[in-house]
Coordinates of C-alpha atoms in Angstrom, one line a residue:
Chain A
X17 CA 64.5 -53.9 -37.5
X18 CA 67.9 -54.0 -39.0
X19 CA 69.4 -52.8 -35.8
X20 CA 67.5 -55.2 -33.7
X21 CA 68.3 -58.1 -36.1
X22 CA 71.9 -57.2 -35.8
X23 CA 71.7 -57.1 -32.1
X24 CA 69.8 -60.4 -31.9
X25 CA 72.2 -62.3 -34.2
X26 CA 75.1 -63.6 -32.3
X27 CA 78.2 -63.0 -34.3
X28 CA 80.3 -66.1 -35.3
X29 CA 83.9 -65.9 -34.9
X30 CA 85.7 -66.6 -38.1
X31 CA 86.9 -69.9 -36.7
X32 CA 83.3 -70.8 -35.6
X33 CA 81.9 -70.0 -39.1
X34 CA 84.7 -71.9 -40.8
X35 CA 84.1 -74.9 -38.4
X36 CA 80.3 -74.7 -39.1
X37 CA 80.9 -74.8 -42.9
X38 CA 83.3 -77.7 -42.5
X39 CA 80.7 -79.7 -40.5
X40 CA 77.9 -78.9 -43.0
X41 CA 80.0 -79.8 -46.0
X42 CA 81.4 -83.0 -44.5
X43 CA 78.0 -84.2 -43.3
X44 CA 76.2 -83.3 -46.5
X45 CA 78.8 -84.6 -48.9
X46 CA 80.4 -87.4 -46.9
X47 CA 80.8 -89.6 -49.9
X48 CA 80.5 -88.4 -53.5
X49 CA 81.4 -89.4 -57.0
X50 CA 82.4 -86.6 -59.3
X51 CA 83.1 -86.8 -62.9
X52 CA 85.5 -84.3 -64.4
X53 CA 88.7 -83.6 -66.3
X54 CA 92.0 -83.6 -64.4
X55 CA 94.2 -80.5 -64.7
X56 CA 97.2 -79.1 -62.9
X57 CA 98.0 -82.4 -61.3
X58 CA 101.2 -82.3 -59.2
X59 CA 102.8 -84.8 -56.8
X60 CA 104.6 -83.0 -53.9
X61 CA 107.7 -84.4 -52.2
X62 CA 105.4 -85.4 -49.3
X63 CA 103.8 -88.0 -51.6
X64 CA 100.4 -86.4 -51.7
X65 CA 98.9 -85.5 -55.1
X66 CA 97.1 -82.3 -55.7
X67 CA 95.0 -81.5 -58.8
X68 CA 91.9 -79.7 -60.1
X69 CA 88.8 -81.4 -61.4
X70 CA 86.9 -79.3 -63.9
X71 CA 84.2 -79.3 -66.4
X72 CA 82.8 -76.5 -68.6
X73 CA 81.3 -74.5 -65.8
X74 CA 83.3 -75.1 -62.6
X75 CA 86.5 -76.2 -60.9
X76 CA 87.1 -78.0 -57.7
X77 CA 90.3 -78.7 -55.9
X78 CA 91.2 -82.2 -55.1
X79 CA 93.9 -84.1 -53.1
X80 CA 94.9 -87.7 -52.9
X81 CA 96.7 -88.5 -49.7
X82 CA 99.9 -90.5 -50.0
X83 CA 98.3 -93.5 -48.2
X84 CA 95.6 -93.7 -50.9
X85 CA 98.0 -93.5 -53.9
X86 CA 99.0 -97.2 -54.0
X87 CA 95.3 -98.2 -54.2
X88 CA 94.4 -96.1 -57.3
X89 CA 93.1 -97.9 -60.3
X90 CA 94.6 -95.2 -62.5
X91 CA 97.1 -92.4 -61.8
X92 CA 95.9 -88.8 -62.4
X93 CA 97.0 -87.3 -65.6
X94 CA 96.2 -83.9 -67.0
X95 CA 93.4 -84.0 -69.6
X96 CA 92.0 -87.4 -68.5
X97 CA 88.4 -87.7 -67.8
X98 CA 87.8 -89.5 -64.5
X99 CA 85.3 -90.3 -61.9
X100 CA 86.7 -89.5 -58.5
X101 CA 85.2 -91.0 -55.4
X102 CA 85.9 -89.4 -52.0
X103 CA 84.6 -86.9 -49.5
X104 CA 84.5 -83.2 -49.4
X105 CA 86.2 -81.2 -46.7
X106 CA 87.3 -77.7 -46.1
X107 CA 90.7 -76.1 -45.6
X108 CA 89.8 -73.4 -43.2
X109 CA 93.1 -71.7 -43.3
X110 CA 92.5 -70.6 -46.9
X111 CA 88.7 -70.6 -47.0
X112 CA 88.8 -73.4 -49.5
X113 CA 86.9 -76.6 -49.8
X114 CA 88.4 -79.6 -51.5
X115 CA 87.7 -83.2 -52.5
X116 CA 89.7 -85.9 -50.7
X117 CA 89.9 -88.5 -53.4
X118 CA 90.0 -92.2 -52.3
X119 CA 89.4 -93.9 -55.7
X120 CA 89.9 -92.8 -59.2
X121 CA 88.5 -94.5 -62.3
X122 CA 88.7 -93.6 -65.9
X123 CA 85.6 -92.3 -67.5
X124 CA 84.8 -92.2 -71.2
X125 CA 84.2 -94.9 -73.8
X126 CA 87.8 -95.9 -74.4
X127 CA 88.5 -96.3 -70.7
X128 CA 85.3 -98.3 -70.2
X129 CA 86.1 -100.6 -73.1
X130 CA 89.5 -101.2 -71.6
X131 CA 88.0 -102.0 -68.3
X132 CA 85.5 -104.3 -69.8
X133 CA 88.2 -106.1 -71.8
X134 CA 90.2 -106.7 -68.7
X135 CA 87.2 -108.0 -66.8
X136 CA 86.4 -110.3 -69.7
X137 CA 89.9 -111.7 -69.6
X138 CA 89.7 -112.3 -65.9
X139 CA 86.3 -114.0 -65.9
X140 CA 87.2 -116.0 -69.0
X141 CA 90.3 -117.2 -67.1
X142 CA 88.0 -118.4 -64.4
X143 CA 86.2 -120.5 -66.9
X144 CA 82.9 -118.6 -66.7
X145 CA 82.6 -118.5 -70.5
X146 CA 83.5 -122.1 -71.2
X147 CA 81.4 -123.7 -74.0
X148 CA 81.1 -126.8 -71.7
X149 CA 79.0 -124.7 -69.3
X150 CA 76.4 -123.9 -72.0
X151 CA 73.1 -125.6 -71.4
X152 CA 70.8 -126.5 -74.3
X153 CA 67.5 -124.5 -74.4
X154 CA 64.3 -126.5 -73.9
X155 CA 62.5 -126.9 -77.2
X156 CA 59.1 -126.1 -75.6
X157 CA 59.3 -124.3 -72.3
X158 CA 56.2 -124.2 -70.1
X159 CA 57.1 -121.1 -68.3
X160 CA 59.4 -118.3 -69.5
X161 CA 61.1 -115.9 -67.1
X162 CA 61.9 -112.4 -68.4
X163 CA 64.3 -110.1 -66.6
X164 CA 63.9 -106.6 -68.0
X165 CA 62.3 -103.2 -67.5
X166 CA 58.6 -103.6 -67.0
X167 CA 58.1 -100.5 -69.2
X168 CA 59.2 -99.9 -72.7
X169 CA 59.4 -101.6 -76.1
X170 CA 61.5 -104.5 -75.0
X171 CA 59.0 -106.5 -72.9
X172 CA 56.2 -105.7 -75.5
X173 CA 58.4 -107.0 -78.3
X174 CA 59.1 -110.2 -76.4
X175 CA 55.4 -110.8 -75.4
X176 CA 54.2 -110.1 -78.9
X177 CA 56.6 -112.5 -80.5
X178 CA 55.8 -115.2 -78.0
X179 CA 52.1 -114.7 -78.7
X180 CA 52.7 -115.1 -82.4
X181 CA 54.7 -118.2 -82.1
X182 CA 53.5 -120.1 -79.1
X183 CA 51.6 -118.4 -76.3
X184 CA 53.2 -119.4 -73.0
X185 CA 53.1 -118.5 -69.3
X186 CA 55.5 -115.6 -68.8
X187 CA 56.9 -114.3 -65.6
X188 CA 58.3 -110.8 -65.8
X189 CA 60.8 -109.8 -63.1
X190 CA 60.9 -106.0 -63.4
X191 CA 64.3 -104.4 -63.0
X192 CA 66.1 -101.1 -63.7
X193 CA 68.3 -101.8 -66.7
X194 CA 70.6 -98.8 -66.2
X195 CA 71.8 -96.5 -63.6
X196 CA 72.5 -96.9 -60.0
X197 CA 71.7 -100.3 -58.5
X198 CA 70.6 -101.7 -61.9
X199 CA 73.3 -104.4 -61.9
X200 CA 72.4 -105.5 -58.4
X201 CA 68.7 -105.7 -59.4
X202 CA 69.4 -107.7 -62.6
X203 CA 71.7 -110.2 -60.7
X204 CA 69.1 -110.5 -57.9
X205 CA 66.3 -111.3 -60.5
X206 CA 68.4 -114.0 -62.2
X207 CA 69.2 -115.6 -58.9
X208 CA 65.6 -115.1 -57.7
X209 CA 64.2 -117.1 -60.6
X210 CA 66.7 -119.8 -59.9
X211 CA 65.8 -119.9 -56.3
X212 CA 62.1 -120.5 -57.0
X213 CA 61.1 -124.0 -55.7
X214 CA 60.2 -126.5 -58.5
X215 CA 56.7 -127.1 -57.2
X216 CA 56.2 -123.8 -55.5
X217 CA 53.3 -121.5 -55.9
X218 CA 55.2 -119.4 -58.3
X219 CA 56.3 -121.7 -61.1
X220 CA 60.0 -121.9 -61.8
X221 CA 60.7 -120.9 -65.4
X222 CA 62.2 -123.4 -67.9
X223 CA 64.1 -120.7 -69.7
X224 CA 65.2 -117.1 -68.9
X225 CA 65.5 -114.1 -71.1
X226 CA 67.6 -111.2 -69.9
X227 CA 66.9 -108.3 -72.1
X228 CA 67.5 -104.6 -72.7
X229 CA 67.0 -102.3 -75.6
X230 CA 69.8 -100.4 -77.4
X231 CA 71.8 -97.7 -75.7
X232 CA 75.2 -96.2 -75.3
X233 CA 78.1 -98.2 -73.9
X234 CA 77.5 -96.6 -70.5
X235 CA 73.7 -97.3 -70.7
X236 CA 74.5 -101.0 -71.2
X237 CA 77.2 -101.1 -68.5
X238 CA 75.0 -102.9 -65.9
X239 CA 75.2 -106.0 -68.2
X240 CA 79.0 -105.8 -68.1
X241 CA 79.1 -105.8 -64.3
X242 CA 80.7 -108.8 -62.7
X243 CA 77.8 -109.4 -60.4
X244 CA 75.5 -109.8 -63.4
X245 CA 77.9 -111.9 -65.4
X246 CA 78.4 -114.3 -62.5
X247 CA 74.6 -114.6 -61.9
X248 CA 74.1 -115.5 -65.5
X249 CA 76.9 -118.0 -65.5
X250 CA 75.6 -119.6 -62.3
X251 CA 72.0 -119.8 -63.6
X252 CA 70.8 -123.4 -63.5
X253 CA 67.9 -122.3 -65.8
X254 CA 69.0 -122.0 -69.4
X255 CA 69.5 -118.3 -70.1
X256 CA 69.2 -116.2 -73.3
X257 CA 70.8 -112.8 -73.3
X258 CA 69.5 -110.0 -75.5
X259 CA 71.1 -106.7 -74.7
X260 CA 71.3 -103.7 -77.0
X261 CA 71.4 -104.0 -80.7
X262 CA 73.0 -106.7 -82.8
X263 CA 76.3 -104.9 -82.8
X264 CA 76.5 -104.5 -79.1
X265 CA 78.2 -107.1 -77.1
X266 CA 78.1 -107.1 -73.3
X267 CA 79.8 -109.6 -71.0
X268 CA 76.6 -111.3 -70.1
X269 CA 76.5 -112.5 -73.7
X270 CA 79.6 -114.6 -73.0
X271 CA 78.1 -116.1 -69.9
X272 CA 74.6 -116.8 -71.2
X273 CA 73.7 -120.1 -72.8
X274 CA 72.5 -118.3 -76.0
X275 CA 73.1 -114.8 -77.2
X276 CA 70.2 -113.3 -79.1
X277 CA 70.9 -110.2 -81.3
X278 CA 67.6 -108.6 -80.2
X279 CA 64.8 -109.1 -77.7
X280 CA 62.5 -110.3 -80.5
X281 CA 65.1 -112.9 -81.5
X282 CA 65.3 -114.0 -77.9
X283 CA 61.6 -114.8 -77.9
X284 CA 62.2 -116.8 -81.2
X285 CA 64.9 -118.8 -79.5
X286 CA 62.7 -119.5 -76.5
X287 CA 59.7 -121.1 -78.2
X288 CA 59.1 -122.9 -81.5
X289 CA 56.3 -122.1 -83.9
X290 CA 53.2 -123.9 -82.6
X291 CA 51.7 -124.3 -86.1
X292 CA 54.8 -126.0 -87.4
X293 CA 54.9 -128.5 -84.5
X294 CA 51.2 -129.3 -84.8
X295 CA 51.7 -130.0 -88.5
X296 CA 54.7 -132.2 -87.7
X297 CA 52.8 -134.2 -85.1
X298 CA 49.9 -134.7 -87.5
X299 CA 52.2 -135.8 -90.3
X300 CA 53.9 -138.4 -88.0
X301 CA 50.6 -139.5 -86.7
X302 CA 49.3 -139.9 -90.2
X303 CA 52.3 -142.0 -91.1
X304 CA 51.7 -144.1 -88.0
X305 CA 48.1 -144.8 -89.0
X306 CA 49.0 -145.5 -92.6
X307 CA 51.8 -147.9 -91.9
X308 CA 50.0 -149.7 -89.2
X309 CA 47.0 -150.3 -91.6
X310 CA 49.3 -151.3 -94.4
X311 CA 51.1 -153.7 -92.2
X312 CA 47.9 -155.4 -91.1
X313 CA 46.6 -155.5 -94.7
X314 CA 49.9 -157.2 -95.8
X315 CA 49.5 -159.7 -93.0
X316 CA 45.9 -160.4 -94.0
X317 CA 46.9 -160.9 -97.6
X318 CA 49.6 -163.2 -96.6
X319 CA 47.2 -165.2 -94.4
X320 CA 44.7 -165.5 -97.3
X321 CA 47.5 -166.7 -99.6
X322 CA 48.6 -169.3 -97.1
X323 CA 45.1 -170.5 -96.4
X324 CA 44.7 -171.5 -100.0
X325 CA 47.4 -174.1 -99.4
X326 CA 45.3 -175.7 -96.7
X327 CA 43.0 -178.4 -98.3
X328 CA 40.3 -180.7 -96.8
X329 CA 41.5 -184.3 -96.1
X330 CA 38.7 -185.6 -98.3
X331 CA 40.2 -183.7 -101.2
X332 CA 43.6 -185.2 -100.4
X333 CA 42.0 -188.8 -100.5
X334 CA 40.1 -188.0 -103.7
X335 CA 43.2 -186.7 -105.2
X336 CA 45.0 -189.9 -104.3
X337 CA 42.2 -192.0 -105.8
X338 CA 42.4 -190.1 -109.0
X339 CA 46.1 -190.7 -109.1
X340 CA 45.7 -194.4 -108.6
X341 CA 43.0 -194.6 -111.3
X342 CA 45.3 -192.8 -113.6
X343 CA 48.2 -195.1 -113.0
X344 CA 46.0 -198.2 -113.4
X345 CA 44.6 -196.8 -116.6
X346 CA 48.1 -196.2 -118.0
X347 CA 49.1 -199.7 -116.9
X348 CA 46.3 -201.4 -118.7
X349 CA 47.0 -199.4 -121.8
X350 CA 50.5 -200.7 -121.6
X351 CA 49.2 -204.3 -121.6
X352 CA 46.9 -203.7 -124.5
X353 CA 49.3 -201.9 -126.8
X354 CA 52.8 -202.7 -125.8
X355 CA 52.6 -206.6 -125.8
X356 CA 51.3 -207.0 -129.4
X357 CA 53.8 -204.5 -130.5
X358 CA 56.6 -206.5 -129.0
X359 CA 55.3 -209.8 -130.6
X360 CA 55.4 -208.2 -134.0
X361 CA 58.9 -207.0 -133.4
X362 CA 59.9 -210.5 -132.5
X363 CA 58.4 -211.9 -135.6
X364 CA 60.1 -209.4 -137.7
X365 CA 63.4 -210.1 -136.1
X366 CA 62.8 -213.9 -136.4
X367 CA 62.3 -213.5 -140.1
X368 CA 65.6 -211.8 -140.4
X369 CA 67.4 -214.6 -138.4
X370 CA 69.0 -217.3 -140.8
X371 CA 70.5 -220.7 -139.9
X372 CA 74.3 -221.1 -139.8
X373 CA 74.2 -224.1 -142.2
X374 CA 72.4 -222.0 -144.8
X375 CA 74.8 -219.2 -144.4
X376 CA 77.8 -221.7 -144.6
X377 CA 76.4 -223.2 -147.8
X378 CA 76.0 -219.9 -149.4
X379 CA 79.5 -218.7 -148.3
X380 CA 81.2 -222.0 -149.6
X381 CA 79.6 -221.6 -153.1
X382 CA 81.1 -218.2 -153.3
X383 CA 84.4 -219.5 -152.2
X384 CA 84.5 -222.2 -154.9
X385 CA 83.7 -219.6 -157.5
X386 CA 86.5 -217.3 -156.5
X387 CA 88.9 -220.2 -156.1
X388 CA 88.3 -221.3 -159.7
X389 CA 88.7 -217.8 -161.0
X390 CA 91.9 -217.4 -159.1
X391 CA 93.4 -220.6 -160.5
X392 CA 92.4 -219.7 -164.0
X393 CA 93.9 -216.2 -163.7
X394 CA 97.1 -217.6 -162.2
X395 CA 97.5 -220.1 -165.0
X396 CA 96.9 -217.3 -167.6
X397 CA 99.4 -215.1 -165.9
X398 CA 102.1 -217.8 -165.7
X399 CA 101.7 -218.6 -169.4
X400 CA 101.9 -214.9 -170.3
X401 CA 105.0 -214.4 -168.2
X402 CA 106.7 -217.4 -169.7
X403 CA 106.2 -216.0 -173.2
X404 CA 107.5 -212.7 -172.1
X405 CA 110.6 -214.3 -170.6
X406 CA 111.3 -216.0 -173.9
X407 CA 110.8 -212.9 -175.9
X408 CA 112.9 -210.7 -173.7
X409 CA 115.6 -213.4 -173.5
X410 CA 115.8 -213.5 -177.3
X411 CA 116.0 -209.8 -177.4
X412 CA 118.6 -209.7 -174.8
X413 CA 120.7 -212.3 -176.5
X414 CA 120.4 -210.4 -179.8
X415 CA 121.8 -207.3 -178.0
X416 CA 124.6 -209.1 -176.2
X417 CA 128.2 -208.2 -177.1
X418 CA 128.6 -211.9 -177.9
X419 CA 126.6 -211.4 -181.0
X420 CA 129.2 -208.7 -181.9
X421 CA 132.0 -211.2 -181.2
X422 CA 130.1 -213.6 -183.6
X423 CA 130.5 -211.0 -186.2
X424 CA 134.3 -211.1 -185.8
X425 CA 135.0 -208.4 -183.2
X426 CA 137.1 -209.0 -180.0
X427 CA 136.7 -207.4 -176.5
X428 CA 139.9 -206.2 -174.7
X429 CA 139.9 -206.1 -170.9
X430 CA 142.6 -204.8 -168.5
X431 CA 144.1 -206.8 -165.6
X432 CA 141.0 -206.1 -163.5
X433 CA 138.6 -207.4 -166.3
X434 CA 137.4 -203.9 -167.1
X435 CA 136.8 -203.4 -170.8
X436 CA 139.4 -201.2 -172.5
X437 CA 137.8 -199.0 -175.2
X438 CA 140.7 -196.5 -175.9
X439 CA 144.3 -197.1 -177.0
X440 CA 145.5 -194.9 -174.1
X441 CA 144.0 -197.2 -171.6
X442 CA 145.6 -200.3 -172.9
X443 CA 148.5 -200.8 -170.6
X444 CA 150.1 -203.8 -168.9
X445 CA 148.4 -207.2 -168.9
X446 CA 145.3 -207.4 -171.1
X447 CA 142.9 -210.2 -172.0
X448 CA 141.3 -210.4 -175.4
X449 CA 138.0 -212.2 -175.8
X450 CA 137.1 -213.7 -179.1
X451 CA 134.0 -215.6 -180.2
X452 CA 135.4 -218.8 -179.2
X453 CA 137.8 -218.1 -176.3
X454 CA 140.2 -215.7 -174.5
X455 CA 143.8 -214.9 -175.3
X456 CA 146.2 -213.3 -172.7
X457 CA 148.2 -210.3 -174.1
X458 CA 150.5 -207.5 -172.9
X459 CA 150.5 -204.0 -174.0
X460 CA 153.7 -202.5 -175.4
X461 CA 155.2 -205.8 -176.5
X462 CA 154.7 -205.1 -180.2
X463 CA 155.4 -201.8 -181.8
X464 CA 152.6 -199.3 -181.6
X465 CA 150.4 -199.2 -184.7
X466 CA 147.8 -197.0 -185.6
X467 CA 145.2 -198.7 -187.6
X468 CA 142.5 -196.7 -189.3
X469 CA 139.2 -198.2 -189.7
X470 CA 139.3 -199.9 -186.4
X471 CA 136.0 -199.2 -184.8
X472 CA 136.7 -196.6 -182.1
X473 CA 133.2 -196.8 -180.8
X474 CA 133.6 -200.4 -180.0
X475 CA 132.8 -199.6 -176.4
X476 CA 129.8 -197.7 -177.5
X477 CA 128.0 -201.0 -177.8
X478 CA 128.0 -201.3 -174.1
Chain B
X12 CA 42.5 -153.2 -84.2
X13 CA 42.6 -152.2 -80.6
X14 CA 43.0 -148.5 -81.1
X15 CA 42.9 -146.7 -77.7
X16 CA 39.6 -144.9 -77.3
X17 CA 40.1 -141.2 -77.8
X18 CA 38.8 -140.6 -74.3
X19 CA 41.0 -143.1 -72.5
X20 CA 43.4 -141.5 -70.1
X21 CA 47.0 -141.1 -71.1
X22 CA 49.2 -143.3 -69.0
X23 CA 51.3 -141.6 -66.4
X24 CA 54.6 -142.5 -68.0
X25 CA 53.6 -140.8 -71.2
X26 CA 52.0 -137.8 -69.5
X27 CA 55.3 -137.3 -67.7
X28 CA 57.2 -137.0 -71.0
X29 CA 58.3 -133.6 -72.3
X30 CA 57.0 -132.6 -75.7
X31 CA 60.3 -133.3 -77.4
X32 CA 60.8 -136.6 -75.7
X33 CA 57.3 -137.7 -76.7
X34 CA 57.8 -136.5 -80.2
X35 CA 61.1 -138.3 -80.5
X36 CA 59.6 -141.6 -79.2
X37 CA 56.7 -141.2 -81.6
X38 CA 59.1 -140.8 -84.5
X39 CA 61.1 -143.8 -83.4
X40 CA 57.9 -145.9 -83.3
X41 CA 56.8 -144.8 -86.7
X42 CA 60.1 -145.8 -88.2
X43 CA 59.9 -149.1 -86.5
X44 CA 56.4 -149.8 -87.7
X45 CA 57.3 -148.6 -91.2
X46 CA 60.2 -151.0 -91.4
X47 CA 57.6 -153.7 -90.9
X48 CA 60.0 -156.2 -89.3
X49 CA 58.4 -156.2 -85.9
X50 CA 56.2 -159.1 -84.7
X51 CA 52.5 -158.4 -85.2
X52 CA 51.9 -158.2 -81.5
X53 CA 54.8 -155.8 -81.0
X54 CA 53.6 -153.8 -84.0
X55 CA 50.1 -153.4 -82.5
X56 CA 51.5 -152.5 -79.1
X57 CA 53.8 -150.0 -80.7
X58 CA 50.9 -148.5 -82.7
X59 CA 48.8 -148.2 -79.6
X60 CA 51.6 -146.4 -77.8
X61 CA 52.2 -144.2 -80.8
X62 CA 48.6 -143.1 -80.8
X63 CA 48.9 -142.2 -77.1
X64 CA 52.1 -140.3 -77.7
X65 CA 50.5 -138.4 -80.6
X66 CA 47.6 -137.4 -78.3
X67 CA 50.0 -136.3 -75.6
X68 CA 52.0 -134.2 -78.1
X69 CA 48.8 -132.6 -79.4
X70 CA 47.6 -131.9 -75.9
X71 CA 50.9 -130.2 -75.2
X72 CA 50.5 -128.1 -78.3
X73 CA 46.9 -127.2 -77.6
X74 CA 47.9 -126.0 -74.2
X75 CA 49.0 -122.7 -75.6
X76 CA 47.7 -119.9 -73.4
X77 CA 49.4 -116.7 -72.8
X78 CA 49.4 -115.8 -69.2
X79 CA 51.6 -112.8 -68.3
X80 CA 52.4 -112.2 -64.7
X81 CA 54.9 -110.1 -62.9
X82 CA 57.0 -111.1 -59.9
X83 CA 56.4 -109.1 -56.8
X84 CA 58.5 -109.7 -53.7
X85 CA 56.6 -109.9 -50.5
X86 CA 57.9 -108.2 -47.4
X87 CA 59.5 -111.5 -46.3
X88 CA 61.4 -111.6 -49.6
X89 CA 59.4 -114.5 -51.0
X90 CA 58.3 -114.2 -54.7
X91 CA 54.6 -113.7 -55.5
X92 CA 52.9 -113.0 -58.8
X93 CA 50.4 -110.4 -59.8
X94 CA 49.0 -109.6 -63.2
X95 CA 51.6 -107.9 -65.4
X96 CA 51.2 -104.2 -65.7
X97 CA 53.1 -102.5 -68.5
X98 CA 55.0 -99.7 -66.8

């Protein structure tokens, strides 16, 4: 058997085997993505870059041709974790296979975050995250579209919370939320809901929820993909994003109209609580009834009050008659009472009125009496004054210096006629008055004599 | 008062209103009637419209049925619905 097998098997040449391996490998692994850590990277003078890609269990050789180098997103560095995209080929001369790398991207959380941040800046610069683009959510949607995985807790959480608050028609567009093709599916679902005709067989939702449960950064990467972010930003239907946990933020959250921290919260944003709304409508309806009734009642009261002011014409005439009667009555009472009163007043006044002749006669009698008394008084006064004059004249005479002259004294006057009462004042021409006449004299003609007993207080009389 | 009969149909212009628009108009009418400055005819007309708006709002709220469907794309790419199946 062995011998026959050997004989039946055509032997390859080395070159043939090598060529067969090359064809098999290149056909089977025409395009691959490989994740691994770069080691022994070296750039040769030719411009090509050679390195090894390794993980814990294996190593594969890789090369980047010079022509691909300028297009690399990141340059190979030892120790960096990357995802290399390219094709496998063999190097027959040394019985080796190797990866021809056409694209190189960083793997690992830090690298992903950096990539996301750069994408975020670029899309923000385009205006995809502008607040002005945000659409308000409808307060009560009729149909809610949900883009998420058809299995798992997320869709159940959303449906339960909708049921609690306000049961609605819900259209679920099932998608893969991670892994290959997930971003494309999510974007297609968002655009698909928007593409539904308004009056079509399948109702177009009033609001969309794009949701996914928590996961690693890489699990959530589909919601960072540009195709998803653009679909969310382009959505004409208001869109709520709810991806991961509250602390996770993906780029779709910036493009959505509202970001919900969890899928349950997204359901709360989508619909109000029906019981609250019913209570509100009833409260407002009650106010409408109450105020309408009260308004009518007020009008009715007002009307009643006004109608009291409307009286029958007969009442008006009767009232006028009564008024006339009253006036007539008052008039006649005036005639009966007021006229006699006036007459009496006239009589009284008449009695108090006296004739001028009578008044004149009375006044002249009074005048005579007073005239008489005045004359008598005047006479008495004149007589009394006369006696007074005599008495005072006599007294005056008795006190006059002439009475002193009668008694033998003389009065000396100076040239001006002023009485001289001291010897020192007797100078020049003097006049001396005696009882019976005046004698001119001059001082100093006769020798000075001092005469005792001559009354010095002669002038004291005056 | 000419209250609309509970069975009278809701006019098309009200039926076309969204819940929030109908509620907003109802609130506006109530405030207007509460202020009491409207003419009697206007107040009665406003009341009648308010009653219809309230019925429309209530009808919108009573229409609360959960209906869960899932989108299925037909071979020509058009969307169809079928009952939602979890998983």
